[in-house]
CSV table of N, CA, C and O in Angstrom, one decimal:
chain,number,residue,atom,x,y,z
M,24,MET,N,4.4,8.5,6.1
M,24,MET,CA,6.3,9.0,5.5
M,24,MET,C,5.2,10.4,4.2
M,24,MET,O,5.0,9.5,3.2
M,25,GLU,N,6.2,11.4,4.7
M,25,GLU,CA,5.5,11.9,3.2
M,25,GLU,C,6.3,13.0,3.2
M,25,GLU,O,6.7,13.9,3.7
M,26,LYS,N,7.4,12.9,2.1
M,26,LYS,CA,8.3,14.2,1.6
M,26,LYS,C,8.9,14.0,-0.2
M,26,LYS,O,7.4,13.4,-0.9
M,27,ALA,N,8.7,15.9,0.3
M,27,ALA,CA,9.0,16.2,-0.9
M,27,ALA,C,9.2,17.5,-1.4
M,27,ALA,O,10.2,18.5,-0.5
M,28,GLN,N,10.6,17.0,-2.2
M,28,GLN,CA,11.4,18.4,-2.9
M,28,GLN,C,11.0,18.9,-4.5
M,28,GLN,O,10.2,18.0,-5.2
M,29,THR,N,12.5,19.6,-4.6
M,29,THR,CA,12.1,19.6,-6.0
M,29,THR,C,11.9,18.6,-6.9
M,29,THR,O,11.6,17.9,-8.0
M,30,ASN,N,12.8,17.7,-6.3
M,30,ASN,CA,13.6,16.4,-8.1
M,30,ASN,C,12.7,15.0,-7.1
M,30,ASN,O,13.2,14.0,-7.8
M,31,TYR,N,12.0,15.1,-6.3
M,31,TYR,CA,11.0,13.8,-5.8
M,31,TYR,C,10.2,13.9,-4.6
M,31,TYR,O,10.0,15.3,-4.3
M,32,LYS,N,9.0,13.1,-4.5
M,32,LYS,CA,8.4,13.0,-3.9
M,32,LYS,C,8.6,11.6,-3.3
M,32,LYS,O,8.6,10.5,-3.6
M,33,ALA,N,7.8,11.6,-1.6
M,33,ALA,CA,7.5,10.3,-1.1
M,33,ALA,C,7.0,10.2,-1.0
M,33,ALA,O,5.9,11.0,0.1
M,34,ALA,N,5.5,8.7,-0.5
M,34,ALA,CA,4.7,8.5,0.1
M,34,ALA,C,4.9,7.3,0.8
M,34,ALA,O,6.1,6.3,0.5
M,35,SER,N,3.9,6.5,0.8
M,35,SER,CA,3.7,5.5,1.9
M,35,SER,C,2.5,5.0,1.5
M,35,SER,O,1.4,5.9,1.3
M,36,PHE,N,2.9,3.7,1.8
M,36,PHE,CA,0.9,2.6,1.1
M,36,PHE,C,0.6,1.7,2.6
M,36,PHE,O,-0.3,1.3,1.5
M,37,ALA,N,1.0,2.3,3.9
M,37,ALA,CA,0.8,2.4,5.0
M,37,ALA,C,-1.2,2.2,5.2
M,37,ALA,O,-2.0,3.4,5.0
M,38,GLY,N,-1.7,1.2,6.3
M,38,GLY,CA,-3.3,1.8,5.7
M,38,GLY,C,-3.7,1.2,4.6
M,38,GLY,O,-5.2,0.7,4.2
M,39,VAL,N,-2.9,0.0,3.4
M,39,VAL,CA,-3.7,0.0,2.1
M,39,VAL,C,-4.7,-1.3,2.7
M,39,VAL,O,-6.0,-1.5,2.1
M,40,GLU,N,-4.4,-1.8,3.1
M,40,GLU,CA,-4.7,-3.6,3.9
M,40,GLU,C,-6.4,-3.1,4.5
M,40,GLU,O,-7.0,-3.7,4.2
M,41,THR,N,-6.6,-2.2,4.8
M,41,THR,CA,-7.7,-0.9,5.3
M,41,THR,C,-8.7,-0.3,4.2
M,41,THR,O,-9.8,-0.8,4.0
M,42,ALA,N,-7.5,0.5,3.5
M,42,ALA,CA,-8.3,0.9,2.7
M,42,ALA,C,-8.3,-0.2,1.2
M,42,ALA,O,-9.4,0.8,0.4
M,43,GLY,N,-8.0,-0.4,1.0
M,43,GLY,CA,-8.6,-1.9,-0.1
M,43,GLY,C,-7.5,-1.4,-1.4
M,43,GLY,O,-6.7,-2.2,-2.1
M,44,ARG,N,-7.4,-0.1,-1.7
M,44,ARG,CA,-6.7,0.6,-3.0
M,44,ARG,C,-6.0,1.9,-2.9
M,44,ARG,O,-6.7,3.0,-2.0
M,45,MET,N,-4.7,2.1,-3.2
M,45,MET,CA,-4.0,3.3,-3.2
M,45,MET,C,-3.7,3.3,-3.9
M,45,MET,O,-3.0,2.7,-4.8
M,46,THR,N,-3.7,5.1,-4.3
M,46,THR,CA,-3.0,5.6,-6.1
M,46,THR,C,-2.5,6.2,-6.1
M,46,THR,O,-2.7,7.1,-4.9
M,47,PHE,N,-1.5,6.6,-7.2
M,47,PHE,CA,-0.3,7.7,-6.5
M,47,PHE,C,0.1,8.0,-7.7
M,47,PHE,O,0.9,9.1,-7.2
M,48,LYS,N,-1.1,7.9,-8.6
M,48,LYS,CA,-0.9,9.5,-9.4
M,48,LYS,C,-0.7,10.6,-9.2
M,48,LYS,O,0.7,11.5,-9.5
M,49,ASP,N,-1.4,10.9,-8.3
M,49,ASP,CA,-1.7,12.4,-8.1
M,49,ASP,C,-0.7,12.4,-6.7
M,49,ASP,O,0.1,14.0,-6.0
M,50,ILE,N,-0.6,11.9,-5.6
M,50,ILE,CA,0.0,11.8,-4.6
M,50,ILE,C,1.7,12.0,-5.0
M,50,ILE,O,2.5,12.7,-4.5
M,51,LEU,N,2.3,11.6,-6.2
M,51,LEU,CA,3.6,11.4,-6.4
M,51,LEU,C,3.7,12.0,-7.8
M,51,LEU,O,5.0,12.5,-7.6
M,52,ASP,N,2.8,13.2,-8.0
M,52,ASP,CA,3.0,13.5,-9.4
M,52,ASP,C,3.4,13.4,-10.4
M,52,ASP,O,4.2,13.8,-11.3
M,53,LEU,N,3.0,11.1,-10.4
M,53,LEU,CA,3.8,11.3,-12.0
M,53,LEU,C,3.1,11.3,-13.2
M,53,LEU,O,2.2,12.0,-13.0
M,54,SER,N,4.0,11.2,-14.2
M,54,SER,CA,3.9,11.9,-15.6
M,54,SER,C,4.3,10.6,-16.7
M,54,SER,O,3.1,11.1,-17.6
M,55,GLY,N,4.4,9.6,-16.4
M,55,GLY,CA,4.4,9.2,-17.0
M,55,GLY,C,4.3,7.0,-16.6
M,55,GLY,O,4.1,6.3,-18.0
M,56,SER,N,3.4,6.8,-15.5
M,56,SER,CA,2.6,6.1,-15.7
M,56,SER,C,1.8,5.9,-14.5
M,56,SER,O,2.1,7.1,-13.9
M,57,GLU,N,0.8,5.0,-14.3
M,57,GLU,CA,0.0,5.3,-12.8
M,57,GLU,C,0.5,4.0,-11.6
M,57,GLU,O,1.1,3.1,-12.9
M,58,LEU,N,0.4,3.8,-10.7
M,58,LEU,CA,0.7,2.8,-9.2
M,58,LEU,C,-0.5,2.8,-8.2
M,58,LEU,O,-0.6,4.1,-8.1
M,59,SER,N,-1.0,1.5,-8.1
M,59,SER,CA,-1.4,1.2,-7.2
M,59,SER,C,-1.2,0.6,-6.9
M,59,SER,O,-0.1,0.0,-7.2
M,60,VAL,N,-1.5,0.0,-5.8
M,60,VAL,CA,-0.7,-0.8,-4.1
M,60,VAL,C,-2.4,-1.3,-4.0
M,60,VAL,O,-3.4,-0.4,-3.1
M,61,ASN,N,-2.6,-2.9,-4.1
M,61,ASN,CA,-4.6,-3.4,-4.1
M,61,ASN,C,-4.2,-4.2,-3.3
M,61,ASN,O,-3.2,-5.0,-2.8
M,62,ALA,N,-5.0,-4.6,-1.9
M,62,ALA,CA,-5.2,-5.6,-1.1
M,62,ALA,C,-6.6,-6.3,-1.2
M,62,ALA,O,-7.4,-5.4,-1.1
M,63,LEU,N,-6.3,-7.4,-1.5
M,63,LEU,CA,-7.8,-8.4,-1.4
M,63,LEU,C,-8.2,-9.0,-0.1
M,63,LEU,O,-6.6,-9.8,-0.3
M,64,PRO,N,-9.0,-9.0,-0.1
M,64,PRO,CA,-9.0,-9.9,2.2
M,64,PRO,C,-9.1,-11.6,1.2
M,64,PRO,O,-9.6,-11.5,0.0
M,65,ALA,N,-8.6,-12.2,2.2
M,65,ALA,CA,-8.6,-13.4,1.3
M,65,ALA,C,-10.2,-14.3,1.2
M,65,ALA,O,-11.2,-13.7,1.4
M,66,GLY,N,-10.4,-14.3,-0.4
M,66,GLY,CA,-11.0,-15.3,-0.8
M,66,GLY,C,-12.1,-14.0,-1.6
M,66,GLY,O,-13.3,-14.6,-2.5
M,67,ILE,N,-11.4,-13.0,-2.3
M,67,ILE,CA,-12.2,-11.9,-2.3
M,67,ILE,C,-11.3,-11.5,-3.4
M,67,ILE,O,-10.4,-11.8,-4.1
M,68,SER,N,-11.9,-11.2,-4.8
M,68,SER,CA,-11.8,-10.8,-5.7
M,68,SER,C,-12.4,-9.7,-6.2
M,68,SER,O,-13.2,-8.9,-5.7
M,69,ILE,N,-10.9,-8.8,-7.3
M,69,ILE,CA,-11.4,-7.7,-8.3
M,69,ILE,C,-13.3,-7.7,-8.4
M,69,ILE,O,-13.5,-8.8,-9.4
M,70,PRO,N,-14.1,-7.1,-7.9
M,70,PRO,CA,-15.4,-6.9,-8.4
M,70,PRO,C,-16.0,-7.1,-9.9
M,70,PRO,O,-17.4,-7.4,-10.1
M,71,PHE,N,-14.9,-6.9,-11.0
M,71,PHE,CA,-15.2,-7.0,-12.5
M,71,PHE,C,-13.6,-7.4,-13.4
M,71,PHE,O,-12.7,-7.1,-12.9
M,72,THR,N,-13.9,-8.0,-14.1
M,72,THR,CA,-13.0,-8.5,-15.5
M,72,THR,C,-12.6,-7.2,-16.2
M,72,THR,O,-14.2,-6.3,-16.3
M,73,HIS,N,-12.5,-6.5,-16.0
M,73,HIS,CA,-11.5,-5.2,-17.8
M,73,HIS,C,-10.1,-5.1,-18.5
M,73,HIS,O,-9.8,-6.4,-18.4
M,74,SER,N,-10.4,-4.7,-19.4
M,74,SER,CA,-9.3,-4.3,-20.3
M,74,SER,C,-9.6,-3.0,-20.5
M,74,SER,O,-10.0,-1.4,-18.9
M,75,HIS,N,-8.1,-2.4,-21.0
M,75,HIS,CA,-7.9,-1.0,-20.9
M,75,HIS,C,-8.2,-0.3,-23.1
M,75,HIS,O,-7.7,-1.6,-23.7
M,76,LYS,N,-8.0,0.8,-22.7
M,76,LYS,CA,-7.9,1.3,-24.3
M,76,LYS,C,-6.3,1.7,-24.5
M,76,LYS,O,-6.0,0.8,-26.0
M,77,ARG,N,-5.5,1.9,-23.7
M,77,ARG,CA,-4.3,2.3,-24.4
M,77,ARG,C,-3.0,1.6,-23.4
M,77,ARG,O,-2.3,1.1,-24.1
M,78,ASN,N,-3.2,1.4,-22.1
M,78,ASN,CA,-2.0,1.4,-21.3
M,78,ASN,C,-2.5,-0.5,-20.8
M,78,ASN,O,-3.5,-1.1,-20.8
M,79,GLU,N,-1.1,-0.5,-21.1
M,79,GLU,CA,-0.9,-1.9,-20.2
M,79,GLU,C,-0.5,-2.0,-19.1
M,79,GLU,O,-0.5,-0.8,-18.3
M,80,GLU,N,-0.2,-2.9,-18.7
M,80,GLU,CA,-1.0,-3.5,-16.9
M,80,GLU,C,0.1,-4.4,-16.5
M,80,GLU,O,0.5,-5.4,-17.3
M,81,VAL,N,1.3,-4.1,-15.3
M,81,VAL,CA,2.2,-4.9,-14.8
M,81,VAL,C,1.8,-5.4,-13.6
M,81,VAL,O,2.2,-4.7,-12.2
M,82,TYR,N,1.2,-6.4,-12.8
M,82,TYR,CA,0.5,-6.7,-11.7
M,82,TYR,C,1.9,-7.2,-11.2
M,82,TYR,O,2.6,-8.3,-11.8
M,83,VAL,N,2.4,-7.1,-9.8
M,83,VAL,CA,3.2,-7.8,-9.3
M,83,VAL,C,2.7,-8.0,-7.4
M,83,VAL,O,2.0,-6.9,-6.8
M,84,VAL,N,3.0,-9.1,-7.2
M,84,VAL,CA,2.7,-10.0,-6.3
M,84,VAL,C,3.1,-10.0,-5.1
M,84,VAL,O,4.4,-10.3,-5.2
M,85,LEU,N,3.2,-9.1,-3.9
M,85,LEU,CA,4.0,-9.0,-2.8
M,85,LEU,C,3.8,-9.3,-1.6
M,85,LEU,O,4.8,-10.1,-1.2
M,86,SER,N,2.1,-10.1,-0.9
M,86,SER,CA,2.7,-10.8,-0.3
M,86,SER,C,1.1,-12.3,-0.5
M,86,SER,O,0.4,-11.4,-1.4
M,87,GLY,N,0.7,-13.4,-0.4
M,87,GLY,CA,-0.2,-13.9,-0.5
M,87,GLY,C,-0.3,-14.5,-1.6
M,87,GLY,O,0.7,-14.6,-2.4
M,88,LYS,N,-1.5,-15.0,-2.3
M,88,LYS,CA,-1.3,-15.7,-3.2
M,88,LYS,C,-2.7,-16.1,-3.7
M,88,LYS,O,-3.6,-15.1,-3.1
M,89,GLY,N,-2.9,-16.1,-5.0
M,89,GLY,CA,-4.7,-15.9,-5.8
M,89,GLY,C,-4.7,-17.3,-7.0
M,89,GLY,O,-3.5,-17.8,-7.4
M,90,GLN,N,-5.4,-16.3,-7.9
M,90,GLN,CA,-5.5,-17.0,-8.8
M,90,GLN,C,-6.0,-15.4,-10.0
M,90,GLN,O,-6.6,-15.2,-9.9
M,91,PHE,N,-5.6,-15.6,-11.0
M,91,PHE,CA,-5.3,-14.9,-12.0
M,91,PHE,C,-6.4,-14.9,-13.3
M,91,PHE,O,-5.6,-16.1,-13.5
M,92,TYR,N,-7.3,-14.4,-13.4
M,92,TYR,CA,-7.5,-14.3,-15.1
M,92,TYR,C,-7.0,-13.6,-16.0
M,92,TYR,O,-7.3,-12.7,-16.1
M,93,VAL,N,-6.9,-14.4,-17.1
M,93,VAL,CA,-6.2,-13.1,-18.6
M,93,VAL,C,-7.1,-13.8,-19.6
M,93,VAL,O,-7.1,-15.5,-20.2
M,94,ASP,N,-8.2,-13.1,-20.1
M,94,ASP,CA,-8.7,-13.8,-21.6
M,94,ASP,C,-9.4,-14.9,-21.9
M,94,ASP,O,-9.2,-16.5,-22.6
M,95,GLY,N,-9.8,-16.0,-20.4
M,95,GLY,CA,-10.3,-17.1,-20.3
M,95,GLY,C,-9.7,-17.9,-19.9
M,95,GLY,O,-9.9,-18.7,-19.1
M,96,GLU,N,-7.9,-17.1,-19.7
M,96,GLU,CA,-7.0,-18.5,-18.8
M,96,GLU,C,-7.1,-18.2,-17.0
M,96,GLU,O,-7.0,-17.1,-17.0
M,97,GLU,N,-7.0,-19.1,-16.5
M,97,GLU,CA,-6.7,-18.9,-15.5
M,97,GLU,C,-5.7,-19.5,-14.3
M,97,GLU,O,-5.0,-20.3,-15.0
M,98,PHE,N,-5.0,-19.2,-14.0
M,98,PHE,CA,-3.6,-19.8,-13.1
M,98,PHE,C,-3.0,-18.6,-12.0
M,98,PHE,O,-3.8,-18.1,-11.4
M,99,ALA,N,-2.7,-20.4,-11.3
M,99,ALA,CA,-2.1,-19.4,-9.9
M,99,ALA,C,-0.7,-18.6,-9.7
M,99,ALA,O,0.4,-18.7,-10.7
M,100,VAL,N,-1.0,-17.5,-8.4
M,100,VAL,CA,-0.2,-16.8,-9.0
M,100,VAL,C,0.1,-16.5,-7.4
M,100,VAL,O,-0.7,-16.7,-6.3
M,101,ALA,N,1.6,-16.3,-6.7
M,101,ALA,CA,1.8,-16.1,-5.4
M,101,ALA,C,3.3,-15.1,-5.7
M,101,ALA,O,3.2,-14.6,-6.1
M,102,GLN,N,3.4,-14.5,-3.9
M,102,GLN,CA,4.3,-13.4,-3.6
M,102,GLN,C,5.4,-13.8,-4.3
M,102,GLN,O,6.2,-15.2,-4.7
M,103,GLY,N,5.8,-12.6,-4.9
M,103,GLY,CA,7.0,-12.9,-6.3
M,103,GLY,C,6.5,-12.5,-7.7
M,103,GLY,O,7.6,-12.7,-8.9
M,104,SER,N,5.1,-13.3,-8.2
M,104,SER,CA,4.8,-13.7,-9.7
M,104,SER,C,4.7,-11.8,-9.8
M,104,SER,O,4.3,-10.7,-9.5
M,105,VAL,N,4.6,-11.4,-12.0
M,105,VAL,CA,4.6,-10.2,-12.2
M,105,VAL,C,4.5,-11.2,-13.4
M,105,VAL,O,4.9,-11.8,-13.9
M,106,ILE,N,2.7,-10.5,-13.8
M,106,ILE,CA,2.7,-10.5,-14.9
M,106,ILE,C,2.1,-9.3,-15.7
M,106,ILE,O,2.1,-8.5,-15.0
M,107,ARG,N,2.2,-9.1,-17.2
M,107,ARG,CA,2.2,-8.2,-17.6
M,107,ARG,C,0.9,-8.5,-18.6
M,107,ARG,O,1.0,-9.4,-19.2
M,108,VAL,N,-0.3,-7.5,-18.6
M,108,VAL,CA,-0.8,-7.6,-19.4
M,108,VAL,C,-0.6,-6.9,-20.5
M,108,VAL,O,-1.1,-5.2,-20.5
M,109,SER,N,-1.4,-6.5,-21.8
M,109,SER,CA,-1.7,-6.3,-23.1
M,109,SER,C,-2.7,-5.4,-22.5
M,109,SER,O,-3.7,-6.1,-21.5
M,110,PRO,N,-3.1,-4.3,-23.3
M,110,PRO,CA,-4.5,-3.4,-23.6
M,110,PRO,C,-6.0,-3.9,-23.3
M,110,PRO,O,-6.8,-4.4,-22.7
M,111,ALA,N,-5.7,-5.0,-24.4
M,111,ALA,CA,-7.0,-5.4,-24.6
M,111,ALA,C,-6.9,-7.1,-23.9
M,111,ALA,O,-8.4,-7.3,-23.8
M,112,GLY,N,-6.5,-7.3,-23.1
M,112,GLY,CA,-7.1,-7.8,-22.4
M,112,GLY,C,-7.6,-8.2,-21.2
M,112,GLY,O,-7.5,-7.4,-21.0
M,113,GLU,N,-8.4,-9.0,-21.5
M,113,GLU,CA,-9.6,-9.5,-20.2
M,113,GLU,C,-8.6,-10.1,-19.3
M,113,GLU,O,-8.8,-10.7,-18.9
M,114,ARG,N,-9.0,-9.2,-18.4
M,114,ARG,CA,-8.2,-9.5,-16.6
M,114,ARG,C,-9.0,-9.3,-15.5
M,114,ARG,O,-10.2,-8.7,-15.1
M,115,CYS,N,-8.6,-10.6,-14.8
M,115,CYS,CA,-9.2,-10.0,-12.9
M,115,CYS,C,-8.0,-11.7,-12.1
M,115,CYS,O,-7.2,-12.1,-12.5
M,116,LEU,N,-8.1,-10.1,-10.9
M,116,LEU,CA,-7.3,-11.2,-9.9
M,116,LEU,C,-8.4,-12.1,-9.0
M,116,LEU,O,-9.1,-11.2,-8.4
M,117,LYS,N,-8.3,-13.0,-7.8
M,117,LYS,CA,-8.5,-12.9,-7.0
M,117,LYS,C,-7.8,-13.6,-5.2
M,117,LYS,O,-7.2,-14.1,-6.2
M,118,ALA,N,-8.3,-13.1,-4.3
M,118,ALA,CA,-7.6,-13.6,-3.1
M,118,ALA,C,-7.5,-15.3,-3.2
M,118,ALA,O,-8.8,-15.4,-2.6
M,119,ASP,N,-6.2,-16.0,-2.8
M,119,ASP,CA,-7.0,-17.4,-2.4
M,119,ASP,C,-7.7,-17.1,-0.6
M,119,ASP,O,-7.2,-16.6,0.1
M,120,ALA,N,-8.5,-18.5,-0.8
M,120,ALA,CA,-9.3,-17.9,0.7
M,120,ALA,C,-8.9,-18.6,1.9
M,120,ALA,O,-9.2,-17.9,2.3
M,121,SER,N,-7.4,-19.0,1.7
M,121,SER,CA,-6.9,-19.3,3.0
M,121,SER,C,-6.0,-17.3,3.4
M,121,SER,O,-5.4,-17.4,4.6
M,122,GLY,N,-5.5,-16.4,3.0
M,122,GLY,CA,-5.4,-15.0,3.4
M,122,GLY,C,-5.2,-14.3,2.0
M,122,GLY,O,-5.6,-14.6,0.9
M,123,PRO,N,-5.4,-13.0,2.2
M,123,PRO,CA,-5.5,-12.1,1.5
M,123,PRO,C,-4.0,-12.1,0.5
M,123,PRO,O,-2.7,-12.4,0.2
M,124,VAL,N,-4.2,-11.4,-0.7
M,124,VAL,CA,-3.0,-10.8,-2.1
M,124,VAL,C,-3.6,-9.4,-1.5
M,124,VAL,O,-3.9,-8.3,-1.6
M,125,LEU,N,-1.2,-8.9,-1.5
M,125,LEU,CA,-0.9,-7.8,-1.5
M,125,LEU,C,-0.4,-7.5,-3.0
M,125,LEU,O,0.4,-8.3,-3.0
M,126,TYR,N,-0.9,-6.7,-3.7
M,126,TYR,CA,-0.3,-6.7,-4.9
M,126,TYR,C,-0.1,-4.8,-6.0
M,126,TYR,O,-0.6,-4.2,-4.9
M,127,LEU,N,0.9,-4.5,-6.3
M,127,LEU,CA,1.3,-3.4,-6.8
M,127,LEU,C,0.2,-4.2,-8.6
M,127,LEU,O,0.6,-4.3,-9.0
M,128,CYS,N,0.1,-2.6,-8.9
M,128,CYS,CA,-0.5,-2.4,-10.3
M,128,CYS,C,0.2,-1.6,-10.8
M,128,CYS,O,0.7,0.2,-10.7
M,129,ILE,N,0.5,-1.4,-12.2
M,129,ILE,CA,2.0,-0.6,-12.6
M,129,ILE,C,0.9,-0.6,-14.2
M,129,ILE,O,1.3,-1.4,-14.7
M,130,GLN,N,1.0,0.6,-14.7
M,130,GLN,CA,0.1,1.4,-15.6
M,130,GLN,C,0.6,1.8,-16.5
M,130,GLN,O,0.9,3.1,-16.0
M,131,THR,N,1.0,1.5,-17.6
M,131,THR,CA,1.4,2.3,-19.1
M,131,THR,C,1.4,2.4,-20.4
M,131,THR,O,0.0,1.6,-20.6
M,132,GLU,N,1.2,3.2,-20.5
M,132,GLU,CA,1.1,3.0,-22.2
M,132,GLU,C,1.5,2.3,-22.9
M,132,GLU,O,2.5,2.3,-22.8
M,133,ALA,N,0.9,1.2,-23.7
M,133,ALA,CA,1.3,0.8,-24.4
M,133,ALA,C,2.7,1.0,-25.5
M,133,ALA,O,2.2,1.8,-26.4
M,134,ASN,N,3.8,0.3,-25.7
M,134,ASN,CA,4.4,1.1,-27.0
M,134,ASN,C,5.1,2.6,-26.9
M,134,ASN,O,5.5,2.7,-27.4
M,135,SER,N,5.1,2.6,-24.9
M,135,SER,CA,5.6,4.0,-25.1
M,135,SER,C,6.6,4.1,-24.6
M,135,SER,O,7.8,5.1,-24.5
M,136,LEU,N,7.2,3.1,-24.1
M,136,LEU,CA,8.8,3.4,-23.7
M,136,LEU,C,9.8,3.8,-25.0
M,136,LEU,O,10.5,2.9,-25.8
M,137,VAL,N,10.5,4.4,-24.8
M,137,VAL,CA,11.6,4.8,-24.8
M,137,VAL,C,12.7,4.5,-25.4
M,137,VAL,O,14.0,4.7,-26.4
M,138,GLN,N,13.1,4.6,-23.8
M,138,GLN,CA,14.9,3.8,-23.7
M,138,GLN,C,14.5,3.2,-22.4
M,138,GLN,O,13.7,3.4,-21.6
M,139,ALA,N,15.9,2.1,-22.1
M,139,ALA,CA,16.0,1.2,-21.0
M,139,ALA,C,16.8,1.8,-20.2
M,139,ALA,O,17.2,3.0,-20.5
M,140,THR,N,16.5,1.7,-18.9
M,140,THR,CA,17.4,2.0,-17.9
M,140,THR,C,19.4,1.9,-18.2
M,140,THR,O,19.3,3.2,-18.0
M,141,GLU,N,19.4,1.2,-18.7
M,141,GLU,CA,20.0,1.7,-19.2
M,141,GLU,C,21.4,2.5,-20.3
M,141,GLU,O,23.0,2.5,-20.5
M,142,ASN,N,20.0,2.8,-20.8
M,142,ASN,CA,20.9,4.1,-22.3
M,142,ASN,C,20.0,4.9,-21.2
M,142,ASN,O,20.2,6.3,-22.7
M,143,ASP,N,19.4,4.8,-20.6
M,143,ASP,CA,19.2,6.4,-19.4
M,143,ASP,C,20.1,6.9,-18.6
M,143,ASP,O,19.9,8.6,-18.0
M,144,GLY,N,20.7,6.0,-17.5
M,144,GLY,CA,21.0,6.6,-16.6
M,144,GLY,C,22.7,6.8,-16.4
M,144,GLY,O,23.2,6.8,-17.8
M,145,VAL,N,22.9,8.1,-16.0
M,145,VAL,CA,23.9,8.9,-15.8
M,145,VAL,C,24.8,8.8,-14.4
M,145,VAL,O,23.7,9.2,-13.4
M,146,ILE,N,25.7,8.5,-13.9
M,146,ILE,CA,26.3,8.9,-13.4
M,146,ILE,C,27.1,9.7,-12.9
M,146,ILE,O,27.5,10.8,-13.5
M,147,VAL,N,26.8,10.5,-11.8
M,147,VAL,CA,26.7,11.5,-11.0
M,147,VAL,C,28.0,11.5,-10.0
M,147,VAL,O,27.8,10.8,-9.1
M,148,ALA,N,29.0,12.9,-9.5
M,148,ALA,CA,29.4,12.9,-8.9
M,148,ALA,C,28.6,12.7,-6.8
M,148,ALA,O,30.1,12.4,-6.2
M,149,SER,N,27.6,13.3,-6.8
M,149,SER,CA,27.2,13.7,-5.4
M,149,SER,C,27.1,12.0,-4.9
M,149,SER,O,27.4,10.8,-5.5
M,150,LYS,N,27.0,11.6,-3.4
M,150,LYS,CA,27.2,10.3,-3.3
M,150,LYS,C,26.7,10.4,-2.1
M,150,LYS,O,26.8,11.7,-1.0
M,151,PRO,N,25.5,9.6,-1.3
M,151,PRO,CA,24.6,9.2,0.4
M,151,PRO,C,26.1,9.5,0.9
M,151,PRO,O,27.3,8.2,0.7
M,152,SER,N,26.1,9.3,2.5
M,152,SER,CA,26.7,9.1,3.2
M,152,SER,C,27.4,7.4,3.4
M,152,SER,O,28.4,7.0,3.9
M,153,TRP,N,26.2,6.4,2.5
M,153,TRP,CA,27.1,5.1,2.9
M,153,TRP,C,27.7,5.0,1.7
M,153,TRP,O,28.7,3.2,1.7
M,154,LEU,N,28.2,5.4,1.0
M,154,LEU,CA,29.1,5.2,-0.5
M,154,LEU,C,30.3,5.8,-0.1
M,154,LEU,O,31.2,6.8,0.5
């Protein structure tokens, strides 16, 4: 599924299990964040530990379970886990031996959020068919 109009772009992450990683900055013309969907096979780890210069990351585990590493600490993660890591945090993720882990990684510049949804949303008159 890929769709595009003036005010939106839509895409699919179908096939990420085979690809391993799909990034959406260019596909969706993202201008304030980076989004990737990632699949680690059972027992496989991200092949490196890393940190960032400016960007914080939020990891959202969509399915599976594994181990997360940040600054020398290891802890279990599973479907529904959400982890925010500061730019300097040294991080890595490994899928559990029992099955794959599928996760989102959202990357934004630390301290760049100037307003939250409740201060930015505007109710408009147009409505979808289900309202």
